[in-house]
mmCIF file of C-alpha atoms in Angstrom:
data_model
loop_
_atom_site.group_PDB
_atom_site.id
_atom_site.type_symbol
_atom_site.label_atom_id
_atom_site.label_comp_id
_atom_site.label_asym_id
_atom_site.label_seq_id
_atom_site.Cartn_x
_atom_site.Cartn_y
_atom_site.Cartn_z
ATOM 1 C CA UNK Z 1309 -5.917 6.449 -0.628
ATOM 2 C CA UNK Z 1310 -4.309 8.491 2.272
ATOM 3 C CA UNK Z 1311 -2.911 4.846 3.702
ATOM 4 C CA UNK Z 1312 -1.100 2.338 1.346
ATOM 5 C CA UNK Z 1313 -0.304 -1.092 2.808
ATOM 6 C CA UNK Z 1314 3.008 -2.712 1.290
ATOM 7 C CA UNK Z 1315 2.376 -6.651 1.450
ATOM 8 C CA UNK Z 1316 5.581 -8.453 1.324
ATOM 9 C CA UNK Z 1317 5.330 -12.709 2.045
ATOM 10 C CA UNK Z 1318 6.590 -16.249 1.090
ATOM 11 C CA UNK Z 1319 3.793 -16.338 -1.252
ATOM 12 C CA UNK Z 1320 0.543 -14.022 -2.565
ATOM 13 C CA UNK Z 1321 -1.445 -16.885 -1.378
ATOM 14 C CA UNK Z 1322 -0.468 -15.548 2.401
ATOM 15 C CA UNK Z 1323 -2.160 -12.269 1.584
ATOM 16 C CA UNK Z 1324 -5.956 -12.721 2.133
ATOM 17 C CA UNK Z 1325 -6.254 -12.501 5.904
ATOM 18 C CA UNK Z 1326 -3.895 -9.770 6.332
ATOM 19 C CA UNK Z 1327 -5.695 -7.837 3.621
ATOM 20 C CA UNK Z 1328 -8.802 -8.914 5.462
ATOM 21 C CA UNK Z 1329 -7.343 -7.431 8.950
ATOM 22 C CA UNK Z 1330 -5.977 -4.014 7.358
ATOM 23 C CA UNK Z 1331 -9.870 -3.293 5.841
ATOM 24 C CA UNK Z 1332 -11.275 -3.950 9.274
ATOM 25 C CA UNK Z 1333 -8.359 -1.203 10.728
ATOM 26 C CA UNK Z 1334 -9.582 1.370 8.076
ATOM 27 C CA UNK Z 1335 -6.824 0.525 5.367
ATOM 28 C CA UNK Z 1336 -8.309 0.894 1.931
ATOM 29 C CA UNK Z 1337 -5.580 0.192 -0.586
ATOM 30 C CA UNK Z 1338 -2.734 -2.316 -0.543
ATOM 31 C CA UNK Z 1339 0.312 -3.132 -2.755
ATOM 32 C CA UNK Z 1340 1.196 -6.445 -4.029
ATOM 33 C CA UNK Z 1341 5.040 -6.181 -4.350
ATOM 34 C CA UNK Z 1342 6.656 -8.181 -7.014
ATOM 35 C CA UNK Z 1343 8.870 -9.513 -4.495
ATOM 36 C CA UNK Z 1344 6.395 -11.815 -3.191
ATOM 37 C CA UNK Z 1345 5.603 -15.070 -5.641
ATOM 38 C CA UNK Z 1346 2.468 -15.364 -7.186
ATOM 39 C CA UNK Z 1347 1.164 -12.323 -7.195
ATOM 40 C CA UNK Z 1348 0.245 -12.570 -11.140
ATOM 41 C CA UNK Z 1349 -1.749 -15.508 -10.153
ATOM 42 C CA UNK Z 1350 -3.649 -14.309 -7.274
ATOM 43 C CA UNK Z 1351 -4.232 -10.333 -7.942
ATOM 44 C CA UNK Z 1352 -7.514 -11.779 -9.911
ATOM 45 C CA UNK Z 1353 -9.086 -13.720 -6.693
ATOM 46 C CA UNK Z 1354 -8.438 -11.068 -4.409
ATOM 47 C CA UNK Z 1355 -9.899 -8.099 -6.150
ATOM 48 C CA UNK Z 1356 -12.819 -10.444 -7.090
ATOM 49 C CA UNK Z 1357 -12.719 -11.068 -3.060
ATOM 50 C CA UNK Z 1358 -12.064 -7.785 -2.144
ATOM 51 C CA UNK Z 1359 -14.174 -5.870 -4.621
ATOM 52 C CA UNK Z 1360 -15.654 -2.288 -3.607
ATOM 53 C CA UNK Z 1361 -13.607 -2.977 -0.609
ATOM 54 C CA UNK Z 1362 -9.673 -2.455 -1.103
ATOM 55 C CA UNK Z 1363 -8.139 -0.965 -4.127
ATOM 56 C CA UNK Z 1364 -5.245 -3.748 -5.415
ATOM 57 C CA UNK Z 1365 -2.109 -2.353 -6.428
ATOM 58 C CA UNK Z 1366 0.747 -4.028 -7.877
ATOM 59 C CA UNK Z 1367 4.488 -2.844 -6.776
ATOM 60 C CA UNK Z 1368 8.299 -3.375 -7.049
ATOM 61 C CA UNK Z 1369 7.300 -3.107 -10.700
ATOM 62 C CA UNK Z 1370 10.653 -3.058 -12.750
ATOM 63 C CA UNK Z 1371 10.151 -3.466 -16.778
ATOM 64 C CA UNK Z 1372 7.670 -3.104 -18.998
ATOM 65 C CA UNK Z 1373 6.224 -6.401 -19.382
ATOM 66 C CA UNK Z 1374 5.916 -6.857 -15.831
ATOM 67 C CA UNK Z 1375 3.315 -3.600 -15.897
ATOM 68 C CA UNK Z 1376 1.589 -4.884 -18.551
ATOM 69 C CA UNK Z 1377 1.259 -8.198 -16.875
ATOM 70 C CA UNK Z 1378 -0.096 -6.315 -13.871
ATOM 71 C CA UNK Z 1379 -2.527 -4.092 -15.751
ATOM 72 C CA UNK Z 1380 -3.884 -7.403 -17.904
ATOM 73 C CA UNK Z 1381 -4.177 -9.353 -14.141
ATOM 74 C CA UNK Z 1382 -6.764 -6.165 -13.253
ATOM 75 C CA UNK Z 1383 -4.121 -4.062 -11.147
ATOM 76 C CA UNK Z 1384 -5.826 -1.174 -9.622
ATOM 77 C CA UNK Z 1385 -2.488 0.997 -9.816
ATOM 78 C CA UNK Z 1386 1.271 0.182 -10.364
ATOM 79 C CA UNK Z 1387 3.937 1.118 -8.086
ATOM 80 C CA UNK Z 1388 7.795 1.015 -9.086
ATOM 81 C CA UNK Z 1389 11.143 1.226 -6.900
ATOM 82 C CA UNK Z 1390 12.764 3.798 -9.573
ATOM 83 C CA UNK Z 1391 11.262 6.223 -12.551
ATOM 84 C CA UNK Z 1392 11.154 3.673 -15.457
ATOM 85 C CA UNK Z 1393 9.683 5.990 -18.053
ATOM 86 C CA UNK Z 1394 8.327 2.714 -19.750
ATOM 87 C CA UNK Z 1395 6.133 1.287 -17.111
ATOM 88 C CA UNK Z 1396 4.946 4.804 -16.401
ATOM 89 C CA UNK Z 1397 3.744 4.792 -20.579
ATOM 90 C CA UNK Z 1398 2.299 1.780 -19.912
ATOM 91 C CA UNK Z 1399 0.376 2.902 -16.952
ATOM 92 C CA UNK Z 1400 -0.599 6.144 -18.635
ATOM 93 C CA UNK Z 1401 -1.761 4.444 -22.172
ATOM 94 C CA UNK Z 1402 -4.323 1.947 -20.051
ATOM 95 C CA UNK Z 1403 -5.851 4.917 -17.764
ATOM 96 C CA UNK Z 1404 -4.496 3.455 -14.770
ATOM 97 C CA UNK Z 1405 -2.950 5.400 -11.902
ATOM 98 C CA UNK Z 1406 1.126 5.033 -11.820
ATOM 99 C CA UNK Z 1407 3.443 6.152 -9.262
ATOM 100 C CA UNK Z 1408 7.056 5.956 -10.242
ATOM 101 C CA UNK Z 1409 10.027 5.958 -7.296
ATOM 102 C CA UNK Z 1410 12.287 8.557 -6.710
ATOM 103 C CA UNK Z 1411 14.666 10.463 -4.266
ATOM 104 C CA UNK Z 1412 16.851 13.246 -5.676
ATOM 105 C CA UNK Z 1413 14.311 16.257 -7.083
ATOM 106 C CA UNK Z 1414 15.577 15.058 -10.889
ATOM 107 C CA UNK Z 1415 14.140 11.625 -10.349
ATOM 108 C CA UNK Z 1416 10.749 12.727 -8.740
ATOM 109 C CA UNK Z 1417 10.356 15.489 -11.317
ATOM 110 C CA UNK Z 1418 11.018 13.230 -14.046
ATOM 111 C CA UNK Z 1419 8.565 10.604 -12.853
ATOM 112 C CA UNK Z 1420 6.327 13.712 -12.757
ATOM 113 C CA UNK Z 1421 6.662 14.910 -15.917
ATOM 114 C CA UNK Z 1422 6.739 11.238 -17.569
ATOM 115 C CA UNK Z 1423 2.656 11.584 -16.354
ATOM 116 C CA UNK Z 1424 3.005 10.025 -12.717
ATOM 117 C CA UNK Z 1425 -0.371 10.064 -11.018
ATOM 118 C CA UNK Z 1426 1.860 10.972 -7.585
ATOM 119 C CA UNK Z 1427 5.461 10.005 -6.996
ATOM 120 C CA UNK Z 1428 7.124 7.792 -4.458
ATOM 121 C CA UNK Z 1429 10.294 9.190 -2.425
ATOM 122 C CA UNK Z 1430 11.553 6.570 -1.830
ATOM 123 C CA UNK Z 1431 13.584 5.707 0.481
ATOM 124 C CA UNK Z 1432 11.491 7.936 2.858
ATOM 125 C CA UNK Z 1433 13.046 7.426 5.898
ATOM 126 C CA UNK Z 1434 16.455 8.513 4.757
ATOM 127 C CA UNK Z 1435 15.985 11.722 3.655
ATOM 128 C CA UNK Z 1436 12.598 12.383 6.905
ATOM 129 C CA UNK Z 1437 9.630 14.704 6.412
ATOM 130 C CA UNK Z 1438 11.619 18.177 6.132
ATOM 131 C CA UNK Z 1439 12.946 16.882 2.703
ATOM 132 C CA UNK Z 1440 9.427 16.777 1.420
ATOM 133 C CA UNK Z 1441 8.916 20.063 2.952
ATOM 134 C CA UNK Z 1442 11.673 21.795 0.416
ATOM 135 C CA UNK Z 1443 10.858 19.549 -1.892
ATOM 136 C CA UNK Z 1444 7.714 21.938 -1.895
ATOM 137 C CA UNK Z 1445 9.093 25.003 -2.376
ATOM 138 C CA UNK Z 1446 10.078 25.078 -6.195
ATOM 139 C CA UNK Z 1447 8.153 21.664 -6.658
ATOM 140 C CA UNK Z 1448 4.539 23.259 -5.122
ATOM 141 C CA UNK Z 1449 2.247 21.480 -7.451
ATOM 142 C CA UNK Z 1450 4.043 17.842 -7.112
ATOM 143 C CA UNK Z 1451 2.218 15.041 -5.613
ATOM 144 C CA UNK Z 1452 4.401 12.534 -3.014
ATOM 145 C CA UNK Z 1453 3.852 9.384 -1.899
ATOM 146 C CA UNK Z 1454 6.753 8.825 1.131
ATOM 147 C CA UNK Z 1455 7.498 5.090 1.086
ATOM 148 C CA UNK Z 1456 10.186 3.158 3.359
ATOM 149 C CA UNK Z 1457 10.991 2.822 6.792
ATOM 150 C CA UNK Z 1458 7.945 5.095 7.600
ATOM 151 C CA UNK Z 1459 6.437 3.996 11.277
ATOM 152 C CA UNK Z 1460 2.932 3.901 12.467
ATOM 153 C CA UNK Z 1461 3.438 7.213 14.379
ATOM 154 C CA UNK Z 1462 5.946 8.813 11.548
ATOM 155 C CA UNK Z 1463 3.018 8.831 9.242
ATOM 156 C CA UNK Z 1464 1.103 12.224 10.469
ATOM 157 C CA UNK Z 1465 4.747 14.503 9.983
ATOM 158 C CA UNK Z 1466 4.801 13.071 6.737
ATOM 159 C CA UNK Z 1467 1.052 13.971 6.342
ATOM 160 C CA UNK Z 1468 1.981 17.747 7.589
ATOM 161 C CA UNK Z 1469 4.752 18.107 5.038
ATOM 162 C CA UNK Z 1470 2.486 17.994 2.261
ATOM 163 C CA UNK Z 1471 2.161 14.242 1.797
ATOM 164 C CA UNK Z 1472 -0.651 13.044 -0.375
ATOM 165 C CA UNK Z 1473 -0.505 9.594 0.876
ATOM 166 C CA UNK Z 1474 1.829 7.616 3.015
ATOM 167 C CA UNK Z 1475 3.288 4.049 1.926
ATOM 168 C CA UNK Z 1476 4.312 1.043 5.039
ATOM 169 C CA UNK Z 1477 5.459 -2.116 5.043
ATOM 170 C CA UNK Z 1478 7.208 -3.375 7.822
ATOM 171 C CA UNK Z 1479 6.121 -1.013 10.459
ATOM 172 C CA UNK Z 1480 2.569 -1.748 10.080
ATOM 173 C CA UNK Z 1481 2.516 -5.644 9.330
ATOM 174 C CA UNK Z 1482 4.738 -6.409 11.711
ATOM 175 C CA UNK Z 1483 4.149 -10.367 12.300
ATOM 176 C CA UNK Z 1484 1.622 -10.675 10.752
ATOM 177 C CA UNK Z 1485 3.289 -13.302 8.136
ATOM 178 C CA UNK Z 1486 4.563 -15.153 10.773
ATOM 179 C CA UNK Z 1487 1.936 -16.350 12.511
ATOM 180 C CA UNK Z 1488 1.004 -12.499 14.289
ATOM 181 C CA UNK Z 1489 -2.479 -12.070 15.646
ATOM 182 C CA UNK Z 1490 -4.725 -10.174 13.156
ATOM 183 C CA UNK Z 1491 -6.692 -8.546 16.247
ATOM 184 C CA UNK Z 1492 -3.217 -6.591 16.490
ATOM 185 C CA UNK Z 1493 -2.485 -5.892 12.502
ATOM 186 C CA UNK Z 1494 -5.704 -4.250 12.753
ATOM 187 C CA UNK Z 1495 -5.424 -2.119 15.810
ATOM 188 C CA UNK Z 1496 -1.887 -0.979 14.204
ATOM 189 C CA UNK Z 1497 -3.799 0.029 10.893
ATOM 190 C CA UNK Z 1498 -6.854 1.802 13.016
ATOM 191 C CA UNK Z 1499 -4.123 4.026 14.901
ATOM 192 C CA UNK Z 1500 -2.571 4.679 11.361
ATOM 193 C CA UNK Z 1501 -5.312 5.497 9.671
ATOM 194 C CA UNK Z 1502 -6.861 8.152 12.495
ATOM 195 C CA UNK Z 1503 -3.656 9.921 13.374
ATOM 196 C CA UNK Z 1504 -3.403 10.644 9.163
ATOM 197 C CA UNK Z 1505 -6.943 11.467 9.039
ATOM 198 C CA UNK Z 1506 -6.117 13.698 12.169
ATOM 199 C CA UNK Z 1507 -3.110 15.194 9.948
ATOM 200 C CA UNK Z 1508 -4.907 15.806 6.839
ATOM 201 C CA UNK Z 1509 -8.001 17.489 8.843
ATOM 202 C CA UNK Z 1510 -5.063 19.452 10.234
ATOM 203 C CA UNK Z 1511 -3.604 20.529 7.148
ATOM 204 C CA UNK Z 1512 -7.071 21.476 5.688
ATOM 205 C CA UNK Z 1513 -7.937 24.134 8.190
ATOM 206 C CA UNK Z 1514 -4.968 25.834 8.117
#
């Protein structure tokens, strides 16, 4: 899960195509954001659609009932804005990967102590990859997951400062909820995903 697609539109009925269009660019994972209606009542038709393909993630996850909601609909992984130590519990009592938001090191080590699979720094593009990078000097063991305002071409930096995964939204889908041609969605996501595998292959051998 080196890429994570944020999917934010009118209506989770929208999603399909665009989901369809980031798995033919390479994108393997994508996040339902609670922002978006419907999502409860479509996350079981698209991993059924998507299965073995994408892994389905649920974000903008606030309270606790809204994670177990998520978790009962089949969510693959929950994502949340800020470290609510209760959807993290719920997360962590079901055996399914949670990453909590954060920006300041208290909030991302809490998230990390609470039993965060990774956690989100969010928002990324405030604070830019050389945050994460002393972020990793007395935190060398914690797992981050920048999310916001990160561009297609941001995403390798962000790879290079010890990144685990990177998170987009807007960058990457671009039109493609208002009527944008797929063709391009997914020549976006294949230029994402090789310049992070480039980045991680990078990291690797040095």
């Amino acid at each position: 899960m080196p890429v994570v697609a944020v999917l934010r539109a009118r209506h989770a009925r929208e999603y399909a195509p665009v989901v369809q269009a980031l798995l033919d660019g390479g994108v393997r994972s994508v996040e339902l954001t609670l922002s978006t209606a419907g999502v409860f009542e479509e996350i079981a038709g698209l991993r059924e659609r998507f299965a073995g393909g994408a892994e389905v993630g649920v974000g903008t996850v606030t309270t606790r009932e809204e994670a177990e909601r998520a978790l009962d609909a089949g969510a693959d992984y929950l994502v949340t804005p800020t470290t609510v130590p209760a959807v993290v519990a719920a997360a962590v009592e079901r055996g399914v990967p949670v990453f909590p938001g954060g920006l300041t090191p208290t909030e991302l080590h809490a998230g990390w102590r609470a039993g965060a699979t990774a956690v989100k720094l969010f928002p990324a593009s405030a604070v830019g990859p050389g945050y994460l990078s002393q972020l990793r000097g007395p935190f060398p063991d914690l797992l981050v997951v920048p999310s916001g305002g990160i561009g297609v071409d941001d995403a390798a930096a962000w790879i290079a400062a010890g990144a685990v995964a990177v998170s987009l939204g807007g960058p990457l889908l671009g039109d493609a909820f208002s009527g944008g041609d797929p063709a391009a969605l997914t020549a976006r996501a294949r230029r994402l995903c090789a310049s992070v595998a480039e980045a991680v292959a990078a990291r690797g051998a040095a």
